[in-house]
């Protein structure tokens, strides 16, 4: 319910009402219901947060980034990719184009394996895969299993030999004997700072033979390397459009995979650096035509019809009158704006007539000699979407450096292209050559209907800055059916999408110089003229009367018929159906994140925890260790602990962490049962991978404050759980079993070749010791300490606190357990590594 309100005070009142209603229920049934519901939300959301740290408030209030009231979704900037975002938003806001590209089909067997719908859980079990890391290196791993609840894969990286002369600590390095520590995450997403989400299945010889047979049965689906990368580029464009179209309001989509796929465009600079937005737009449209033409011919024809214009270069012999036309297909018109005051002057330059006379005569095919010739250029076919690229980046011939032209260049909300077309040029020529001067005032272009040449401004892409750097963003008119007549405009600036007043286009986009006045205390006014660094770089004009898609030439029909005969035999999948499940999942997670990170909800959770601690304090004696909590109190403690580990420690804001930690400390000290419950849950989670709190905060969490808080809370719970007679008995039996196993290992003749086990393999207890299970997993963590050495201080801090528990509260039992598990020896190996004693290195190869 929290996500339904966008006012903090309203949400606070709603939570207060919930709390009052729960308190009024008999025997805590209200709090039991609340705990169950909140727990299910945390359990369903926590997998998406496990590898994400420093999370900020998603925001439910108006004006908060990520929670704005705009009906459109923003795009995350990867650092210098605003040039890409501004173009993608312009293309996305063309409704028909968006629909056409999203519905383009590709063979299901060729769709990238890294998309979630392709990465089938059960299909990848026991497969070898290679995963790309953010440093560009690929590492091989084996898929162990698939978690059907969280939709994540559990993998184990293959051992990598350690190079003696390598100092690169960023690479994943595993000891040869350490092959049982697994990782759990969504393969198609990867983990921040680690995997990129790109992976491929390593095919065995049997799989290759099966693949050949399948390829022959389905028709030839072989692709060249270029076709493969262009297809993947189209897939990522589809993914981006579907997320932008179907995403919940306030979401920000991360197009990182599209940025990586755009490497095939071979832009002037690296894709992660700033590039020319016009260059990116043209190359993107050009490359996605390749897979569209092969697999989705109807969408290819639509894309071509939308953007393709034909420019005709005409050669006219003045002696015989022979006209020779040479057509060229273009996606945009480059407009030279140096010295031009408006867009019409720039377009007129393109259509200037050139006379070739004297020594510059041109050979005529009809006259068979060099003749005086007229050369002219005009547009012979107009597109539905006309893109004008203003050439603001130019070469300074004095310094031979690229400079930006910030001069003023005006453009109107409407544009008539009649005079720049071949029909218009010929009509004006005919009027000039006519001997009849009686109608000299008549416009020679009036015979051509305006509606066929009229365009309306649909978008402006702006660059703010200089040639060497700056920022791109877009102003776009909303052309949805609801808003097309309202002239509603938006400013798309990466993550931020805000309304824009089109009356400000002149001041925001024309460029030129602006006068700034400074008034001094003595009354004098100083005026300074400065260049306006923000100005239009690309203009998008939409045809008022779009032309109907023609039936196509015979050549096109042959291509389409030939393609259809092959495509009919294949399973074809559209981008919308491929990525819709991803979008639905992302929308659900966005709403859950908004709920869990909401300040008012966190206050509500803390209010319930305060209530439990207060009740336990009033029920307990002066030692605060004999309180027996009710079932509803234990339920609240359980959900608060889950919230603490799965949500709060992932939050970037740490100001409330101390207050939460102190309340949980008090609950443990006042209730042994609460401590035992937590220790039991912690021990049970060591059987999992992603849900294992010990493994998460000892090997994955990069935030030092979160690691310290987690380990301190675990140590406090262990200390108070030792008061339980049952836990002491189980731990004592576990310690004896460990001592027997170590003694048997020492007496074994093969102990030199076999390392000391990290876990107790033969536990004779009918009920396992929760504290012993935790110590066993700490042994496992020390075996992998060379891989996770950055997080070792907090693990050592936990071991120190466990070893420092007073004897009066069961400390001797814990110290005996640590000694039986050979924790001191493991720590020595962890610190000395290869300098450890040979006996220790043989017994503990992982930590040494």
Coordinates of C-alpha atoms in Angstrom, one line a residue, residues 183-767:
X183 CA 28.1 -18.3 -6.2
X184 CA 24.4 -17.6 -6.8
X185 CA 23.1 -14.8 -9.1
X186 CA 21.0 -14.2 -12.2
X187 CA 23.3 -15.1 -15.1
X188 CA 21.7 -12.6 -17.5
X189 CA 22.3 -9.7 -15.0
X190 CA 25.7 -10.6 -13.4
X191 CA 26.9 -8.8 -10.3
X192 CA 28.0 -5.2 -10.0
X193 CA 31.8 -5.0 -10.2
X194 CA 32.0 -8.6 -11.4
X195 CA 30.1 -10.3 -14.2
X196 CA 28.6 -8.2 -17.0
X197 CA 25.6 -10.5 -17.7
X198 CA 27.2 -11.8 -20.9
X199 CA 27.8 -15.5 -21.0
X200 CA 28.0 -18.3 -23.5
X201 CA 27.6 -22.0 -23.1
X202 CA 30.8 -23.9 -23.9
X203 CA 29.7 -26.5 -26.4
X204 CA 31.1 -30.0 -26.1
X205 CA 31.8 -32.1 -29.2
X206 CA 28.5 -33.9 -28.8
X207 CA 26.6 -30.6 -28.5
X208 CA 28.4 -29.3 -31.7
X209 CA 27.3 -32.4 -33.6
X210 CA 23.7 -32.0 -32.3
X211 CA 23.9 -28.3 -33.3
X212 CA 24.9 -29.2 -36.9
X213 CA 22.0 -31.6 -37.2
X214 CA 19.6 -29.0 -35.8
X215 CA 20.9 -26.4 -38.2
X216 CA 20.4 -28.7 -41.2
X217 CA 16.9 -29.5 -40.1
X218 CA 15.9 -25.9 -39.6
X219 CA 17.5 -24.5 -42.6
X220 CA 20.9 -22.8 -42.7
X221 CA 21.0 -20.6 -39.6
X222 CA 24.7 -19.9 -39.8
X223 CA 25.7 -16.3 -39.3
X224 CA 28.8 -14.3 -40.1
X225 CA 30.5 -12.5 -37.2
X226 CA 29.1 -9.2 -38.4
X227 CA 25.6 -10.6 -38.7
X228 CA 25.9 -12.0 -35.1
X229 CA 26.9 -8.7 -33.5
X230 CA 24.3 -6.7 -35.5
X231 CA 21.6 -9.2 -34.4
X232 CA 22.6 -8.8 -30.8
X233 CA 22.5 -5.0 -31.2
X234 CA 18.9 -5.2 -32.5
X235 CA 18.0 -7.5 -29.5
X236 CA 19.4 -4.9 -27.1
X237 CA 17.5 -2.1 -28.8
X238 CA 14.3 -4.2 -28.5
X239 CA 15.0 -4.9 -24.8
X240 CA 15.5 -1.1 -24.2
X241 CA 12.3 -0.1 -26.1
X242 CA 10.2 -2.8 -24.4
X243 CA 11.4 -1.7 -20.9
X244 CA 10.9 2.0 -21.7
X245 CA 7.4 1.2 -23.0
X246 CA 6.1 -1.3 -20.4
X247 CA 8.1 -0.1 -17.4
X248 CA 6.3 1.2 -14.4
X249 CA 6.2 5.0 -13.9
X250 CA 9.2 6.4 -12.1
X251 CA 11.6 3.6 -13.1
X252 CA 15.0 4.3 -14.6
X253 CA 16.2 1.6 -17.1
X254 CA 19.9 0.7 -17.3
X255 CA 20.9 0.2 -21.0
X256 CA 24.4 -1.1 -20.1
X257 CA 24.0 -4.2 -22.3
X258 CA 23.0 -2.0 -25.3
X259 CA 26.1 0.2 -24.7
X260 CA 28.3 -2.9 -24.8
X261 CA 26.6 -4.2 -27.9
X262 CA 27.1 -0.9 -29.6
X263 CA 30.8 -1.6 -29.8
X264 CA 30.2 -3.0 -33.3
X265 CA 29.3 0.5 -34.6
X266 CA 33.0 1.5 -34.5
X267 CA 32.4 5.1 -33.5
X268 CA 35.2 7.6 -33.6
X269 CA 35.9 7.2 -29.9
X270 CA 35.3 4.3 -27.5
X271 CA 31.6 3.7 -26.8
X272 CA 32.1 4.5 -23.1
X273 CA 33.5 7.9 -24.0
X274 CA 31.5 10.8 -25.5
X275 CA 30.8 10.6 -29.2
X276 CA 28.9 12.6 -31.8
X277 CA 25.2 11.8 -31.3
X278 CA 24.5 12.2 -35.0
X279 CA 27.2 9.7 -35.9
X280 CA 25.7 7.2 -33.4
X281 CA 22.2 7.6 -34.7
X282 CA 23.1 7.0 -38.4
X283 CA 25.3 4.0 -37.7
X284 CA 22.7 2.5 -35.3
X285 CA 19.9 2.7 -37.9
X286 CA 22.3 1.4 -40.6
X287 CA 23.4 -1.7 -38.6
X288 CA 20.1 -2.8 -37.3
X289 CA 18.9 -3.0 -40.9
X290 CA 21.1 -6.0 -41.4
X291 CA 19.2 -8.4 -39.1
X292 CA 15.8 -6.8 -40.0
X293 CA 16.4 -7.4 -43.7
X294 CA 17.3 -11.0 -43.1
X295 CA 14.8 -12.1 -40.4
X296 CA 12.0 -9.5 -40.4
X297 CA 11.5 -8.0 -43.9
X298 CA 8.3 -6.1 -43.1
X299 CA 10.0 -4.2 -40.3
X300 CA 13.0 -3.6 -42.5
X301 CA 10.8 -2.0 -45.1
X302 CA 9.0 0.1 -42.5
X303 CA 12.4 1.4 -41.1
X304 CA 13.6 2.2 -44.6
X305 CA 10.3 4.0 -45.4
X306 CA 10.4 6.0 -42.2
X307 CA 13.9 7.4 -42.5
X308 CA 15.2 6.8 -46.1
X309 CA 15.4 9.8 -48.3
X310 CA 16.8 10.0 -51.8
X311 CA 19.1 12.7 -52.9
X312 CA 19.5 13.1 -56.6
X313 CA 22.6 14.7 -58.2
X314 CA 21.6 15.9 -61.6
X315 CA 23.9 16.6 -64.6
X316 CA 22.2 18.8 -67.3
X317 CA 24.0 19.3 -70.6
X318 CA 23.4 22.8 -71.9
X319 CA 24.0 21.8 -75.6
X320 CA 21.8 18.8 -76.0
X321 CA 19.7 19.1 -72.9
X322 CA 20.5 15.5 -71.7
X323 CA 19.6 15.0 -68.0
X324 CA 21.6 12.4 -66.1
X325 CA 20.4 11.5 -62.6
X326 CA 22.4 9.7 -59.9
X327 CA 20.4 8.8 -56.8
X328 CA 21.9 8.3 -53.4
X329 CA 20.1 6.9 -50.3
X330 CA 20.5 8.8 -47.1
X331 CA 19.2 8.7 -43.5
X332 CA 19.7 12.3 -42.8
X333 CA 20.6 15.7 -44.3
X334 CA 23.9 17.3 -43.1
X335 CA 23.3 21.0 -42.9
X336 CA 26.4 23.3 -43.0
X337 CA 25.5 26.2 -40.6
X338 CA 28.7 28.2 -40.7
X339 CA 27.6 31.7 -41.7
X340 CA 23.9 30.6 -41.9
X341 CA 21.2 32.4 -39.9
X342 CA 18.5 29.8 -40.2
X343 CA 17.8 26.2 -41.4
X344 CA 16.5 27.4 -44.8
X345 CA 19.8 29.0 -45.6
X346 CA 21.6 25.8 -44.7
X347 CA 19.2 23.7 -46.9
X348 CA 19.5 26.2 -49.8
X349 CA 23.3 25.6 -49.8
X350 CA 22.7 22.0 -50.5
X351 CA 20.6 22.8 -53.6
X352 CA 22.9 25.5 -55.0
X353 CA 23.5 25.2 -58.8
X354 CA 27.0 24.8 -60.1
X355 CA 27.9 25.8 -63.7
X356 CA 30.7 23.8 -65.3
X357 CA 32.1 25.9 -68.1
X358 CA 35.4 26.6 -69.8
X359 CA 38.2 24.4 -68.5
X360 CA 35.6 22.7 -66.2
X361 CA 33.4 21.3 -68.9
X362 CA 31.9 17.9 -68.3
X363 CA 31.8 15.0 -70.7
X364 CA 28.3 14.4 -72.2
X365 CA 27.4 10.9 -73.2
X366 CA 25.1 12.1 -75.9
X367 CA 27.3 14.8 -77.5
X368 CA 30.4 12.6 -77.0
X369 CA 32.5 15.6 -75.9
X370 CA 33.0 18.0 -73.0
X371 CA 30.2 20.5 -72.8
X372 CA 29.0 23.3 -70.6
X373 CA 27.0 21.6 -67.9
X374 CA 24.8 22.5 -65.0
X375 CA 25.3 20.4 -61.8
X376 CA 22.6 20.5 -59.1
X377 CA 21.5 18.5 -56.1
X378 CA 17.9 18.1 -54.9
X379 CA 15.8 15.6 -52.9
X380 CA 13.9 13.2 -55.1
X381 CA 12.1 11.3 -52.3
X382 CA 11.1 12.5 -48.8
X383 CA 10.9 10.3 -45.7
X384 CA 8.2 10.3 -43.1
X385 CA 10.7 11.3 -40.4
X386 CA 13.2 13.9 -41.7
X387 CA 16.4 14.2 -39.6
X388 CA 18.5 17.4 -40.1
X389 CA 22.0 17.2 -38.6
X390 CA 23.5 20.6 -37.9
X391 CA 27.2 20.6 -38.5
X392 CA 28.2 22.4 -35.4
X393 CA 31.5 20.5 -35.0
X394 CA 33.9 21.9 -37.6
X395 CA 37.7 22.0 -38.2
X396 CA 39.6 25.2 -37.4
X397 CA 42.1 25.4 -40.2
X398 CA 44.3 27.7 -38.1
X399 CA 44.9 25.3 -35.3
X400 CA 43.7 22.1 -37.0
X401 CA 41.5 21.3 -34.0
X402 CA 37.8 20.5 -33.9
X403 CA 35.8 23.4 -32.6
X404 CA 32.1 23.9 -31.9
X405 CA 30.1 26.5 -33.8
X406 CA 27.7 28.2 -31.3
X407 CA 26.3 30.6 -33.8
X408 CA 22.6 31.3 -33.9
X409 CA 20.6 29.0 -36.3
X410 CA 16.9 29.5 -36.3
X411 CA 14.3 26.9 -37.2
X412 CA 10.5 26.9 -37.1
X413 CA 7.9 24.5 -35.7
X414 CA 6.9 23.7 -39.3
X415 CA 9.1 23.1 -42.3
X416 CA 8.1 23.0 -46.0
X417 CA 10.6 21.1 -48.1
X418 CA 9.0 21.8 -51.5
X419 CA 11.7 24.1 -52.8
X420 CA 14.5 21.6 -52.0
X421 CA 12.9 18.7 -53.9
X422 CA 13.6 17.8 -57.5
X423 CA 10.0 18.6 -58.4
X424 CA 10.4 22.0 -56.9
X425 CA 13.7 22.8 -58.5
X426 CA 12.3 21.7 -61.9
X427 CA 9.2 23.8 -61.4
X428 CA 11.2 26.9 -60.6
X429 CA 13.5 26.2 -63.6
X430 CA 10.5 25.9 -65.9
X431 CA 9.0 29.2 -64.6
X432 CA 12.4 31.0 -65.2
X433 CA 12.7 29.7 -68.7
X434 CA 9.1 30.6 -69.6
X435 CA 8.7 33.6 -71.9
X436 CA 5.4 34.5 -70.4
X437 CA 6.0 37.2 -67.9
X438 CA 2.4 38.2 -67.3
X439 CA 2.1 36.0 -64.3
X440 CA 5.5 36.9 -62.8
X441 CA 3.9 37.3 -59.4
X442 CA 2.6 33.8 -59.4
X443 CA 4.5 31.3 -57.2
X444 CA 5.9 28.6 -59.5
X445 CA 5.7 26.1 -56.6
X446 CA 2.0 26.7 -56.0
X447 CA 1.1 23.9 -58.4
X448 CA 2.7 21.4 -56.0
X449 CA 0.4 20.5 -53.0
X450 CA 1.8 21.8 -49.7
X451 CA 0.5 18.8 -47.7
X452 CA 3.0 16.4 -49.5
X453 CA 6.0 18.5 -48.4
X454 CA 4.9 19.9 -45.0
X455 CA 6.7 18.8 -41.8
X456 CA 6.1 19.5 -38.1
X457 CA 8.9 19.7 -35.5
X458 CA 8.8 16.5 -33.4
X459 CA 12.1 16.6 -31.5
X460 CA 15.3 18.6 -30.9
X461 CA 18.6 17.0 -29.7
X462 CA 20.7 19.5 -27.9
X463 CA 24.4 19.6 -27.1
X464 CA 25.6 21.7 -24.2
X465 CA 29.4 22.3 -24.0
X466 CA 32.4 22.5 -26.3
X467 CA 33.8 20.2 -29.0
X468 CA 36.0 18.3 -26.5
X469 CA 33.2 17.6 -24.0
X470 CA 29.7 18.4 -23.0
X471 CA 26.3 16.9 -22.4
X472 CA 23.5 15.7 -24.7
X473 CA 19.8 15.8 -23.9
X474 CA 16.6 15.9 -26.0
X475 CA 13.3 17.9 -26.2
X476 CA 10.6 15.7 -27.6
X477 CA 6.9 16.3 -28.5
X478 CA 4.6 13.6 -27.2
X479 CA 2.9 12.0 -30.3
X480 CA 0.7 9.4 -28.5
X481 CA -3.0 9.4 -29.4
X482 CA -3.9 11.2 -26.1
X483 CA -1.3 13.9 -26.4
X484 CA -0.8 14.4 -30.2
X485 CA -3.1 17.4 -30.4
X486 CA -2.1 18.9 -27.0
X487 CA 1.4 19.9 -28.2
X488 CA 2.9 18.4 -25.0
X489 CA 6.7 18.4 -24.8
X490 CA 9.1 16.6 -22.5
X491 CA 12.8 17.1 -21.7
X492 CA 14.6 13.8 -21.7
X493 CA 17.9 14.2 -19.7
X494 CA 19.2 10.7 -19.0
X495 CA 17.4 9.6 -15.8
X496 CA 15.2 12.7 -15.6
X497 CA 12.1 13.2 -17.7
X498 CA 10.4 16.5 -17.0
X499 CA 7.7 18.5 -18.8
X500 CA 9.0 21.2 -21.2
X501 CA 7.4 24.4 -22.5
X502 CA 7.8 24.5 -26.3
X503 CA 7.8 28.4 -26.2
X504 CA 11.3 28.1 -24.7
X505 CA 12.8 26.3 -27.8
X506 CA 14.3 29.6 -29.1
X507 CA 16.2 30.3 -25.9
X508 CA 17.2 26.7 -25.3
X509 CA 18.1 25.6 -28.8
X510 CA 18.9 28.4 -31.3
X511 CA 22.3 29.2 -29.9
X512 CA 24.0 32.5 -30.5
X513 CA 25.1 35.1 -28.0
X514 CA 23.3 36.2 -24.8
X515 CA 23.8 39.4 -23.0
X516 CA 24.4 39.3 -19.3
X517 CA 24.1 42.4 -17.1
X518 CA 25.8 42.9 -13.8
X519 CA 24.7 45.7 -11.6
X520 CA 27.4 47.1 -9.2
X521 CA 26.7 48.7 -5.8
X522 CA 27.5 52.1 -7.2
X523 CA 24.7 51.8 -9.7
X524 CA 26.8 51.1 -12.8
X525 CA 25.6 48.3 -15.1
X526 CA 28.1 46.1 -16.9
X527 CA 27.0 44.2 -19.9
X528 CA 28.9 41.2 -21.2
X529 CA 28.0 39.1 -24.3
X530 CA 28.8 35.4 -24.1
X531 CA 28.1 32.5 -26.4
X532 CA 25.3 30.2 -25.5
X533 CA 26.9 26.7 -25.2
X534 CA 23.5 24.9 -25.4
X535 CA 22.2 24.6 -28.9
X536 CA 20.5 22.2 -31.3
X537 CA 22.6 19.5 -32.9
X538 CA 19.8 17.4 -34.5
X539 CA 16.3 18.3 -35.6
X540 CA 13.6 15.7 -36.1
X541 CA 10.7 16.7 -38.4
X542 CA 7.6 14.5 -38.8
X543 CA 5.6 14.6 -42.0
X544 CA 2.2 16.0 -41.5
X545 CA 0.7 13.7 -44.1
X546 CA 2.7 10.4 -43.9
X547 CA 3.0 8.5 -47.2
X548 CA 1.6 5.0 -47.3
X549 CA 4.1 2.2 -47.4
X550 CA 4.4 1.2 -51.0
X551 CA 3.9 -2.3 -52.2
X552 CA 7.6 -2.4 -53.1
X553 CA 9.7 -3.2 -56.1
X554 CA 9.8 -6.6 -57.7
X555 CA 13.2 -7.0 -56.2
X556 CA 11.8 -6.4 -52.7
X557 CA 9.0 -8.8 -53.3
X558 CA 11.5 -11.5 -54.4
X559 CA 13.5 -10.9 -51.3
X560 CA 10.4 -11.1 -49.1
X561 CA 9.1 -14.3 -50.8
X562 CA 12.5 -16.0 -50.5
X563 CA 12.8 -15.0 -46.8
X564 CA 9.2 -16.1 -46.0
X565 CA 9.8 -19.6 -47.4
X566 CA 12.7 -20.0 -45.0
X567 CA 11.1 -18.2 -42.0
X568 CA 8.0 -20.4 -42.2
X569 CA 10.0 -23.3 -41.0
X570 CA 11.5 -21.5 -38.0
X571 CA 10.2 -20.6 -34.6
X572 CA 10.2 -16.8 -34.7
X573 CA 10.0 -14.7 -31.5
X574 CA 9.2 -11.0 -31.3
X575 CA 11.1 -8.6 -29.0
X576 CA 8.0 -7.8 -27.1
X577 CA 7.2 -11.5 -26.2
X578 CA 10.9 -12.1 -25.5
X579 CA 11.4 -9.3 -23.0
X580 CA 7.9 -8.9 -21.5
X581 CA 8.6 -11.3 -18.6
X582 CA 11.8 -9.3 -17.8
X583 CA 9.8 -6.0 -17.7
X584 CA 7.1 -7.5 -15.5
X585 CA 9.7 -8.8 -13.1
X586 CA 11.5 -5.4 -13.1
X587 CA 8.3 -3.5 -12.4
X588 CA 7.5 -5.8 -9.5
X589 CA 11.0 -5.4 -8.0
X590 CA 10.8 -1.6 -8.5
X591 CA 7.6 -1.4 -6.5
X592 CA 9.0 -3.7 -3.8
X593 CA 12.2 -1.7 -3.6
X594 CA 10.2 1.5 -3.3
X595 CA 8.3 0.0 -0.4
X596 CA 11.2 -1.5 1.5
X597 CA 13.5 1.5 1.2
X598 CA 10.8 4.0 2.1
X599 CA 11.7 6.0 5.2
X600 CA 8.2 5.8 6.6
X601 CA 8.1 2.0 6.2
X602 CA 11.5 1.8 8.0
X603 CA 10.1 3.9 10.8
X604 CA 7.1 1.6 11.0
X605 CA 9.4 -1.5 11.3
X606 CA 11.5 0.2 14.0
X607 CA 8.3 1.1 15.8
X608 CA 7.2 -2.6 16.0
X609 CA 10.7 -3.6 17.1
X610 CA 10.6 -1.0 19.8
X611 CA 7.3 -2.4 21.0
X612 CA 8.8 -5.9 21.3
X613 CA 11.9 -4.7 23.2
X614 CA 9.8 -2.6 25.6
X615 CA 7.5 -5.6 26.3
X616 CA 10.4 -7.9 26.9
X617 CA 12.1 -5.4 29.2
X618 CA 9.0 -5.0 31.3
X619 CA 8.5 -8.8 31.6
X620 CA 12.1 -9.7 32.4
X621 CA 14.0 -9.7 35.7
X622 CA 17.0 -7.4 36.4
X623 CA 19.3 -9.7 34.5
X624 CA 17.1 -9.4 31.4
X625 CA 17.7 -13.0 30.4
X626 CA 14.6 -14.8 31.5
X627 CA 11.9 -13.2 29.3
X628 CA 9.8 -15.6 27.3
X629 CA 8.5 -13.8 24.2
X630 CA 5.1 -14.5 22.8
X631 CA 4.6 -16.0 19.4
X632 CA 3.8 -12.6 17.8
X633 CA 6.9 -11.1 19.4
X634 CA 9.1 -13.8 17.9
X635 CA 7.5 -13.3 14.5
X636 CA 8.2 -9.5 14.7
X637 CA 11.8 -10.2 15.7
X638 CA 12.3 -12.7 12.8
X639 CA 11.0 -10.3 10.2
X640 CA 13.0 -7.4 11.7
X641 CA 16.2 -9.5 11.5
X642 CA 15.5 -10.4 7.9
X643 CA 14.8 -6.7 7.2
X644 CA 18.1 -5.8 8.9
X645 CA 20.3 -8.3 6.9
X646 CA 18.4 -8.3 3.6
X647 CA 17.5 -4.6 3.3
X648 CA 18.9 -2.2 5.8
X649 CA 22.5 -3.2 5.5
X650 CA 22.2 -2.7 1.7
X651 CA 21.1 0.9 2.2
X652 CA 23.6 3.7 1.6
X653 CA 22.3 5.7 4.6
X654 CA 23.9 4.4 7.8
X655 CA 22.6 6.9 10.3
X656 CA 19.8 4.6 11.5
X657 CA 22.0 1.5 11.7
X658 CA 23.2 2.0 15.2
X659 CA 19.7 2.4 16.6
X660 CA 18.6 -0.8 14.9
X661 CA 21.6 -2.7 16.1
X662 CA 21.1 -1.5 19.7
X663 CA 17.5 -2.6 19.7
X664 CA 18.4 -6.1 18.4
X665 CA 21.2 -6.4 21.0
X666 CA 18.7 -5.7 23.7
X667 CA 16.2 -8.2 22.3
X668 CA 18.9 -10.9 22.3
X669 CA 20.1 -10.1 25.8
X670 CA 16.6 -10.1 27.2
X671 CA 15.5 -13.3 25.4
X672 CA 17.6 -16.4 25.0
X673 CA 14.9 -17.9 22.9
X674 CA 15.2 -15.0 20.4
X675 CA 18.9 -15.6 20.2
X676 CA 18.6 -19.3 19.7
X677 CA 16.0 -18.7 16.9
X678 CA 18.3 -16.4 15.1
X679 CA 21.3 -18.7 15.5
X680 CA 19.2 -21.6 14.2
X681 CA 18.2 -19.5 11.1
X682 CA 21.8 -18.5 10.6
X683 CA 23.0 -22.1 10.7
X684 CA 20.2 -23.3 8.4
X685 CA 21.2 -20.6 5.8
X686 CA 24.7 -22.0 5.6
X687 CA 23.2 -24.8 3.5
X688 CA 22.3 -22.3 0.8
X689 CA 24.4 -20.0 -1.3
X690 CA 22.7 -16.6 -2.0
X691 CA 20.6 -16.7 1.2
X692 CA 23.7 -17.4 3.3
X693 CA 24.1 -14.3 5.5
X694 CA 27.6 -15.5 6.7
X695 CA 28.9 -16.0 3.2
X696 CA 27.3 -12.7 2.0
X697 CA 28.9 -10.5 4.6
X698 CA 32.2 -12.4 4.6
X699 CA 32.8 -12.6 0.9
X700 CA 30.5 -10.3 -1.1
X701 CA 29.7 -7.1 0.8
X702 CA 32.0 -4.2 -0.1
X703 CA 30.7 -1.9 2.5
X704 CA 32.8 -2.0 5.7
X705 CA 30.2 -0.5 8.0
X706 CA 27.6 -3.2 6.9
X707 CA 30.2 -6.0 7.4
X708 CA 31.1 -4.8 10.8
X709 CA 27.4 -4.4 11.9
X710 CA 26.5 -7.9 10.6
X711 CA 29.5 -9.6 12.4
X712 CA 28.9 -7.7 15.6
X713 CA 25.2 -8.8 15.7
X714 CA 26.1 -12.4 15.0
X715 CA 28.7 -12.4 17.8
X716 CA 26.1 -10.9 20.2
X717 CA 23.6 -13.5 19.3
X718 CA 26.1 -16.4 19.8
X719 CA 27.1 -15.0 23.2
X720 CA 23.5 -14.9 24.5
X721 CA 22.6 -18.3 22.9
X722 CA 25.3 -20.0 24.9
X723 CA 23.1 -19.5 27.9
X724 CA 20.8 -22.3 26.5
X725 CA 21.6 -25.6 28.1
X726 CA 20.5 -27.5 25.0
X727 CA 22.9 -25.4 22.8
X728 CA 25.8 -26.0 25.2
X729 CA 25.1 -29.8 25.2
X730 CA 25.0 -29.9 21.4
X731 CA 28.1 -27.8 21.0
X732 CA 30.0 -30.0 23.5
X733 CA 29.1 -33.1 21.6
X734 CA 30.0 -31.4 18.3
X735 CA 33.4 -30.5 19.8
X736 CA 34.1 -34.1 20.8
X737 CA 33.2 -35.3 17.4
X738 CA 35.6 -32.8 15.8
X739 CA 38.4 -33.8 18.1
X740 CA 37.8 -37.5 17.2
X741 CA 37.8 -36.7 13.5
X742 CA 41.1 -34.7 13.7
X743 CA 42.7 -37.5 15.7
X744 CA 41.6 -40.1 13.1
X745 CA 43.0 -37.8 10.3
X746 CA 46.3 -37.5 12.1
X747 CA 46.6 -41.3 12.5
X748 CA 45.7 -41.9 8.9
X749 CA 48.6 -42.9 6.7
X750 CA 47.2 -40.8 3.8
X751 CA 46.8 -37.6 5.8
X752 CA 49.8 -36.1 4.1
X753 CA 47.9 -36.3 0.7
X754 CA 44.4 -35.5 2.1
X755 CA 43.8 -32.0 3.5
X756 CA 42.1 -31.5 6.8
X757 CA 38.3 -31.2 6.2
X758 CA 36.6 -27.8 6.7
X759 CA 33.3 -29.3 7.9
X760 CA 32.6 -32.0 10.4
X761 CA 31.9 -35.0 8.2
X762 CA 30.7 -37.5 10.9
X763 CA 28.4 -35.8 13.4
X764 CA 26.9 -38.5 15.7
X765 CA 24.4 -36.1 17.2
X766 CA 20.8 -36.8 16.2
X767 CA 20.2 -33.0 16.2

